[in-house]
Coordinates of C-alpha atoms in Angstrom, one line a residue:
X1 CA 74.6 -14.2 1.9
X2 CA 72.0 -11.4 2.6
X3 CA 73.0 -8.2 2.9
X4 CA 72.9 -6.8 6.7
X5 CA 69.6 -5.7 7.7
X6 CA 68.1 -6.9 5.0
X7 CA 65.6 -8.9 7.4
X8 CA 64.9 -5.7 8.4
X9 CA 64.0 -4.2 5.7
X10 CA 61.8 -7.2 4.8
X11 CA 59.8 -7.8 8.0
X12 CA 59.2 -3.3 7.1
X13 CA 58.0 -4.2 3.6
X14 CA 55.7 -6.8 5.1
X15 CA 54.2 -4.3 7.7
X16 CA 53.7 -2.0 4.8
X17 CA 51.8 -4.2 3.2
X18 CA 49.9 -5.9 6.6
X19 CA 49.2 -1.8 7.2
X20 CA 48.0 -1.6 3.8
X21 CA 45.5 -4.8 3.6
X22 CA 44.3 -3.4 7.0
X23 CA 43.9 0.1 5.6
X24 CA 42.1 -1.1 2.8
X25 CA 39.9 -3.7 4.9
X26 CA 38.7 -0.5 6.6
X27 CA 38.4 1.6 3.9
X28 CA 36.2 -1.4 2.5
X29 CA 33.9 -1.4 5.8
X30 CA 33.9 2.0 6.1
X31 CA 32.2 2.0 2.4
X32 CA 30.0 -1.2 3.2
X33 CA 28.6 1.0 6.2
X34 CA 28.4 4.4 4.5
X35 CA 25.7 2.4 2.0
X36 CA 24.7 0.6 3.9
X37 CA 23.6 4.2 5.9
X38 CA 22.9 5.5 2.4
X39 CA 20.1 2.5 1.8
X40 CA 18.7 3.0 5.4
X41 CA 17.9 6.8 4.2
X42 CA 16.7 6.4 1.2
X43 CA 14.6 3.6 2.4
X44 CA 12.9 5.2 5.3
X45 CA 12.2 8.5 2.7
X46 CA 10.7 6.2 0.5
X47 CA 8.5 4.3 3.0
X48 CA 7.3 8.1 4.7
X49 CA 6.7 9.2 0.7
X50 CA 4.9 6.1 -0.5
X51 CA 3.1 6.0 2.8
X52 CA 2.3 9.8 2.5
X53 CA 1.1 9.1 -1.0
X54 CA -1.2 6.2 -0.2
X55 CA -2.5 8.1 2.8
X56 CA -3.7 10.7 0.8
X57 CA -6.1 9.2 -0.7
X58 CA -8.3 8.9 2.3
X59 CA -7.6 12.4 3.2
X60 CA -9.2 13.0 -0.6
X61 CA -12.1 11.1 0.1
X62 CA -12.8 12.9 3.8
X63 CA -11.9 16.2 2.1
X64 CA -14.7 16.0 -1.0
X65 CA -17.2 15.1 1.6
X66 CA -19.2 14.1 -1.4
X67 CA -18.8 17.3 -3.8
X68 CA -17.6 15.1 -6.2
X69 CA -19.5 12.3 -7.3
X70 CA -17.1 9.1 -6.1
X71 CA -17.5 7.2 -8.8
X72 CA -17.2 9.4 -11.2
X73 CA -13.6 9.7 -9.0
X74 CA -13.0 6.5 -9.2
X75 CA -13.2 5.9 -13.0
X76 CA -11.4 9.2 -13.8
X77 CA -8.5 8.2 -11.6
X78 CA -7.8 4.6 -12.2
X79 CA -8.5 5.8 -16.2
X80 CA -5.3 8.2 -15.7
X81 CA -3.4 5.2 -14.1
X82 CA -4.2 2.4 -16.5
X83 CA -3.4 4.7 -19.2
X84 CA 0.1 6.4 -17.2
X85 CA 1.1 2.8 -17.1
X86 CA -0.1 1.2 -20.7
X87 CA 3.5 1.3 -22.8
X88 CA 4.7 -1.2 -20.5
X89 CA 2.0 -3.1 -19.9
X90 CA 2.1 -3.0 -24.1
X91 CA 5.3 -3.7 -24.1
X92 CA 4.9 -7.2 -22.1
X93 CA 1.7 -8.3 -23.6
X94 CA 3.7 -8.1 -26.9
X95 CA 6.8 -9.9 -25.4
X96 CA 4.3 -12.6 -24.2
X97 CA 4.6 -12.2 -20.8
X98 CA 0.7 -11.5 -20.2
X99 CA -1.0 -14.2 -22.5
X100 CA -4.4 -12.6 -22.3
X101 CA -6.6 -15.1 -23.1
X102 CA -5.5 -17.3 -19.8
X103 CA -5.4 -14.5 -18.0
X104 CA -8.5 -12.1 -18.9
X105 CA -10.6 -13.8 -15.9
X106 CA -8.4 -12.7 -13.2
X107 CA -7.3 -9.9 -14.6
X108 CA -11.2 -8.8 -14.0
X109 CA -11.7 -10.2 -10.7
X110 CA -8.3 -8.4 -9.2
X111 CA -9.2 -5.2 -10.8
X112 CA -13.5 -6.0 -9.0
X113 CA -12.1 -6.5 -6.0
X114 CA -8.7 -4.0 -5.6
X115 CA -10.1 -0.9 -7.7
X116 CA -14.1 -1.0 -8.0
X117 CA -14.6 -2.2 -4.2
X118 CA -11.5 0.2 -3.1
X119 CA -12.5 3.3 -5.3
X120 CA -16.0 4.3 -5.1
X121 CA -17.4 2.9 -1.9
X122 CA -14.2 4.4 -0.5
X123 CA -14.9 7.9 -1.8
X124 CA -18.5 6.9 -0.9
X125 CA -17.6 6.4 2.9
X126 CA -15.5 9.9 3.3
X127 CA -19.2 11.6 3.8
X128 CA -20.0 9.8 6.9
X129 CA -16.6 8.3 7.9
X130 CA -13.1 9.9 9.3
X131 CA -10.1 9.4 7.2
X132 CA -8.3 7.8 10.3
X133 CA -11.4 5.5 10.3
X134 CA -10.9 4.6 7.0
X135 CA -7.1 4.2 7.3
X136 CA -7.1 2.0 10.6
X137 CA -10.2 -0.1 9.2
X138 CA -8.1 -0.7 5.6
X139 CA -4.9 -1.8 8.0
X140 CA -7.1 -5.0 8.8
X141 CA -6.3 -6.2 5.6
X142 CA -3.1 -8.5 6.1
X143 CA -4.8 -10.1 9.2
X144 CA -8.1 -10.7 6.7
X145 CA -5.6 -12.1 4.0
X146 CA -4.4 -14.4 6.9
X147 CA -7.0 -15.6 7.8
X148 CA -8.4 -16.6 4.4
X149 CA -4.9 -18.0 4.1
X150 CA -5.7 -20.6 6.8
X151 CA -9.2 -21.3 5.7
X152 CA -8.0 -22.0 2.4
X153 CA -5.0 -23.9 3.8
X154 CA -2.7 -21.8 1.7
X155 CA -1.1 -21.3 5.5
X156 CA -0.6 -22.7 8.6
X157 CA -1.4 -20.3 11.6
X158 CA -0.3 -20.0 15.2
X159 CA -0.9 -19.0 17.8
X160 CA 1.3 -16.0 18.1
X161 CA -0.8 -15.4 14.8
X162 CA -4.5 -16.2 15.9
X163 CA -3.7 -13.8 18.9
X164 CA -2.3 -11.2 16.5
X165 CA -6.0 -11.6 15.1
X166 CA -8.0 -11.2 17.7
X167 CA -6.3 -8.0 18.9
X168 CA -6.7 -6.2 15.4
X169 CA -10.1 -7.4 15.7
X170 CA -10.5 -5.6 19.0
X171 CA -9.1 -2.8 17.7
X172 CA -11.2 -2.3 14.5
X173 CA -14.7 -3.0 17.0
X174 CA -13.5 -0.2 19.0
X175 CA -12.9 2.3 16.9
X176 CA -16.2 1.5 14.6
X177 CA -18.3 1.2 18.0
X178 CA -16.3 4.5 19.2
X179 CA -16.0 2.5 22.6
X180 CA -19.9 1.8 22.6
X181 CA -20.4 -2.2 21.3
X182 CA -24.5 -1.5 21.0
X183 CA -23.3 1.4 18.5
X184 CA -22.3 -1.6 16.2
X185 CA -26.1 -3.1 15.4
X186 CA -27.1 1.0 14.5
X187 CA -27.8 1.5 11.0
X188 CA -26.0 5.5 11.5
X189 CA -22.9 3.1 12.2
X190 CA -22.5 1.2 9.5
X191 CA -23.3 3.8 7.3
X192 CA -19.8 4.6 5.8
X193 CA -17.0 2.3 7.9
X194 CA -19.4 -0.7 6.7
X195 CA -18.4 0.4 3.0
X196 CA -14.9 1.2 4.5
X197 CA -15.1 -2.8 5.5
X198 CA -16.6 -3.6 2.5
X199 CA -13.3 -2.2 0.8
X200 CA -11.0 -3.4 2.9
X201 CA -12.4 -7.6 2.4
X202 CA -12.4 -6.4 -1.5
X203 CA -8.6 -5.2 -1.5
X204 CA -8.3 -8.8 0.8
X205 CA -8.8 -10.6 -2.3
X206 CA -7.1 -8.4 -4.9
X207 CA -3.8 -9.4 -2.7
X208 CA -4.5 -13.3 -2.8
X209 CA -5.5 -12.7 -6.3
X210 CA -3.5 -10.0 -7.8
X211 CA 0.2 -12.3 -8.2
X212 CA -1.7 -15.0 -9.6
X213 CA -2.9 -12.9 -12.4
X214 CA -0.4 -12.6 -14.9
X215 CA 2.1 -13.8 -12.9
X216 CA 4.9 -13.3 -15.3
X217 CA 4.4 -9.3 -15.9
X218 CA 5.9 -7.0 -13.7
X219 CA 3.6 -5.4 -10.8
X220 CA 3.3 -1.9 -13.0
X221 CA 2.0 -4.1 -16.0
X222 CA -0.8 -5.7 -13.8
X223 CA -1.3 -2.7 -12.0
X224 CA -2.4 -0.8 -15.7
X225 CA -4.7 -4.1 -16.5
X226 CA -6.3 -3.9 -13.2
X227 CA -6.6 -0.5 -13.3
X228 CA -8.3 -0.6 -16.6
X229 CA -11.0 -3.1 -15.0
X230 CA -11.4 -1.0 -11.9
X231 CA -12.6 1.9 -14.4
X232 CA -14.4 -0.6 -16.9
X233 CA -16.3 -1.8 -13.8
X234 CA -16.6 2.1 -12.4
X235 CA -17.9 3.5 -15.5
X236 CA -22.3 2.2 -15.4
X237 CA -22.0 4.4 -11.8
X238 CA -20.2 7.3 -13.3
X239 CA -22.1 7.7 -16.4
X240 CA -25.1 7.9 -14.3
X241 CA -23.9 10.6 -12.1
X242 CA -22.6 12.6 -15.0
X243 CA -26.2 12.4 -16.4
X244 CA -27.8 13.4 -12.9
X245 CA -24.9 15.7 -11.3
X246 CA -23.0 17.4 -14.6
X247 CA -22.2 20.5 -12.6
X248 CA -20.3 18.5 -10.3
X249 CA -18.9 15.3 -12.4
X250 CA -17.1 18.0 -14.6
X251 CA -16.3 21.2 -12.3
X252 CA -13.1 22.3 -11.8
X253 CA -13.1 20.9 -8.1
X254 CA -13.8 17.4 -9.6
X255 CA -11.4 18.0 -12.4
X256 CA -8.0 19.0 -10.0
X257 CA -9.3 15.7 -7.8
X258 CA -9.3 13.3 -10.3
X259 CA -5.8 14.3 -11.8
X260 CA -4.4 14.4 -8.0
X261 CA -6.4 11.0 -7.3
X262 CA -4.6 9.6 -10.4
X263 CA -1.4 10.7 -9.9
X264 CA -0.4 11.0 -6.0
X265 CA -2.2 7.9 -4.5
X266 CA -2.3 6.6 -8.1
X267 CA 0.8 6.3 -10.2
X268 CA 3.1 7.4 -7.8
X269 CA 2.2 5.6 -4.9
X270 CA 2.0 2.4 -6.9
X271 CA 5.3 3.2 -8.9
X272 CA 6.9 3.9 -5.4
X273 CA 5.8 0.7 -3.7
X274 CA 6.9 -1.4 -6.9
X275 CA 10.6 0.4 -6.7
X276 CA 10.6 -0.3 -2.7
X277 CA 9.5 -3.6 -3.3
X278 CA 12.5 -4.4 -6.4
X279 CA 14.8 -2.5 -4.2
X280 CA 14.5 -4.0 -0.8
X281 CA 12.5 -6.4 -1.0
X282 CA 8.5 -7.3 0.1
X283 CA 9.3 -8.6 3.3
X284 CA 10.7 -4.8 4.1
X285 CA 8.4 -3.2 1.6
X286 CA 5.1 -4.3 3.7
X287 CA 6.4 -2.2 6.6
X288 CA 4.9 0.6 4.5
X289 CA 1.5 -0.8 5.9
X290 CA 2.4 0.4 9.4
X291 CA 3.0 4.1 8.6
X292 CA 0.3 4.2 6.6
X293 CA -2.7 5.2 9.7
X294 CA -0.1 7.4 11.2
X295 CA 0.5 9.2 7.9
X296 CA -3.3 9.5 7.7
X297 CA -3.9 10.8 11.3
X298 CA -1.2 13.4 10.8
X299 CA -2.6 14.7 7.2
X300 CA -6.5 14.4 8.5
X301 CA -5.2 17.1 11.7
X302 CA -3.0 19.0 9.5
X303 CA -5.4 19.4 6.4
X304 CA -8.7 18.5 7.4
X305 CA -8.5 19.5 11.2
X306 CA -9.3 16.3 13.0
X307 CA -7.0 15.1 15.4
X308 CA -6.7 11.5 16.3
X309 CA -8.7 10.9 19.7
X310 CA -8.1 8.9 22.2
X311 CA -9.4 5.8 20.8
X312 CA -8.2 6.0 17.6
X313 CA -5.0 5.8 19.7
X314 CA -5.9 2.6 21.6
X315 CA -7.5 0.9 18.6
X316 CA -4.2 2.0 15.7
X317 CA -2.3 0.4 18.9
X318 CA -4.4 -2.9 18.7
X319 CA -4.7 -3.2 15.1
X320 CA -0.9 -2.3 14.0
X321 CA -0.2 -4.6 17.4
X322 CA -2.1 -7.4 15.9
X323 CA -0.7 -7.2 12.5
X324 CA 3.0 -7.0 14.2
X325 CA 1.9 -10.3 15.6
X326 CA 0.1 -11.8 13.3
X327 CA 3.0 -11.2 10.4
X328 CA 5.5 -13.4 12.6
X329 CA 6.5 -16.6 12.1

């Protein structure tokens, strides 16, 4: 027979042990939430950084103004990347995971279109362009790549999509015509944001093209063999303006800019987006592209003294408003 009070003492064990499960369940969500906080931080530091890094390249071509020769930038600082990146893209060309010979063709084209067209002309455009111009005209990119998409048929795309489109659209003619639409058939205004578009359709391509290219290496593996063509395809330009323009090609100036170029907006930025990206994800990754004008407008008025204006407001609101839109399903 059991002992008196021994149901007692049973029913206390098994709240111990209910008290215990639920103590540990909450310890357990307590510890899902506090990495779940953890994650949240270190993602939005990493988006600001990468953002920050990316933005600065614009805020290098405004600053220069054309001191330093831009493609002689250009080669100099995709150079420093390909090279910053080479022992593993080695290392998977000798694993076989970029077969060269199928792949050499696209290898060139992604590193034409997302190094040579984005480098130079970039640089090129900071004499006659804003950096907040550049920056909102480059954030037309995903609603270009969509619409290639649906020419191509590689997507369907709705309407919530095709209005998405026409409000970047709106936003980019703005900003270029500075609120005036003649302004846009003036040769002074297509000066340097027609090279800024010129870029932007070029780094289009390199983003349709660029995970077809050796699609088995890792993004920093394709990013040193496209950087190596950017600089292949950089170098006729360069070599001319170091024969014309020495002084400049190999000043000091030009010397601190091309290590910056190559490392902040260069291996860092890249290495940063490709850690994001393995960390959290692309879908998360690409909200990068949304702080990216706001990270320019602040560094252009806090280095370079040029506060957004009005319409730079209205027209970032139309553009990032139509890439919202267009980027939804």
């Amino acid at each position: 027979m059991p002992l008196p009070g021994s149901h007692r003492g049973r029913h206390r064990i098994s709240d111990c042990a209910i008290g215990k499960e639920i103590s540990d369940g909450g310890d357990d969500a307590g510890a899902a939430r506090s990495t779940e906080a953890w994650l949240g931080a270190v993602a939005l530091i990493g988006f600001i950084l990468v953002a920050t890094a990316q933005a600065s390249n614009q805020i290098l071509a405004r600053g220069l103004a054309g001191s330093v020769p831009p493609f002689a930038l250009a080669f100099f600082r995709w150079s420093i990347v390909a090279i910053g990146l080479a022992p593993i893209a080695f290392a998977e060309i000798r694993a076989g995971r970029v077969p060269l010979g199928k792949n050499i063709w696209p290898i060139l084209a992604a590193g034409f279109m997302g190094m040579f067209l984005c480098g130079g002309p970039v640089y090129a455009a900071g004499i006659s362009t804003t950096a907040i111009h550049i920056a909102l005209i480059m954030a037309l990119s995903p609603i270009t790549v969509l619409m290639i998409s649906a020419m191509l048929g590689i997507e369907h795309v709705g309407p919530l999509q095709w209005l998405g489109t026409a409000l970047a659209l709106a936003g980019a003619l703005l900003i270029i015509s500075g609120g005036h639409p003649e302004t846009l058939f003036a040769l002074e205004t297509a000066a340097g944001d027609g090279l800024v578009v010129i870029a932007m359709l070029g780094w289009s391509g390199y983003t349709l093209l660029q995970s077809r290219a050796a699609p088995k290496a890792s993004l920093l593996a394709r990013m040193s063999l496209f950087a190596g063509a950017g600089a292949l395809f950089s170098l006729p330009q360069a070599l001319i303006e170091m024969w014309t323009t020495p002084a400049q090609v190999f000043s000091t100036k030009a010397v601190s800019a091309y290590v910056f170029a190559g490392i902040v907006p260069g291996l860092l930025a890249y290495a940063g987006f490709a850690w994001l990206g393995g960390k959290f994800g692309s879908v998360r990754t690409s909200l990068v592209l949304y702080l990216g004008p706001i990270a320019s407008a602040l560094l252009s008025f806090a280095i370079l003294g040029e506060p957004p204006k009005l319409i730079h407001l209205l027209g970032g609101v139309l553009i990032l408003g139509g890439v919202w839109a267009s980027l939804r399903k």
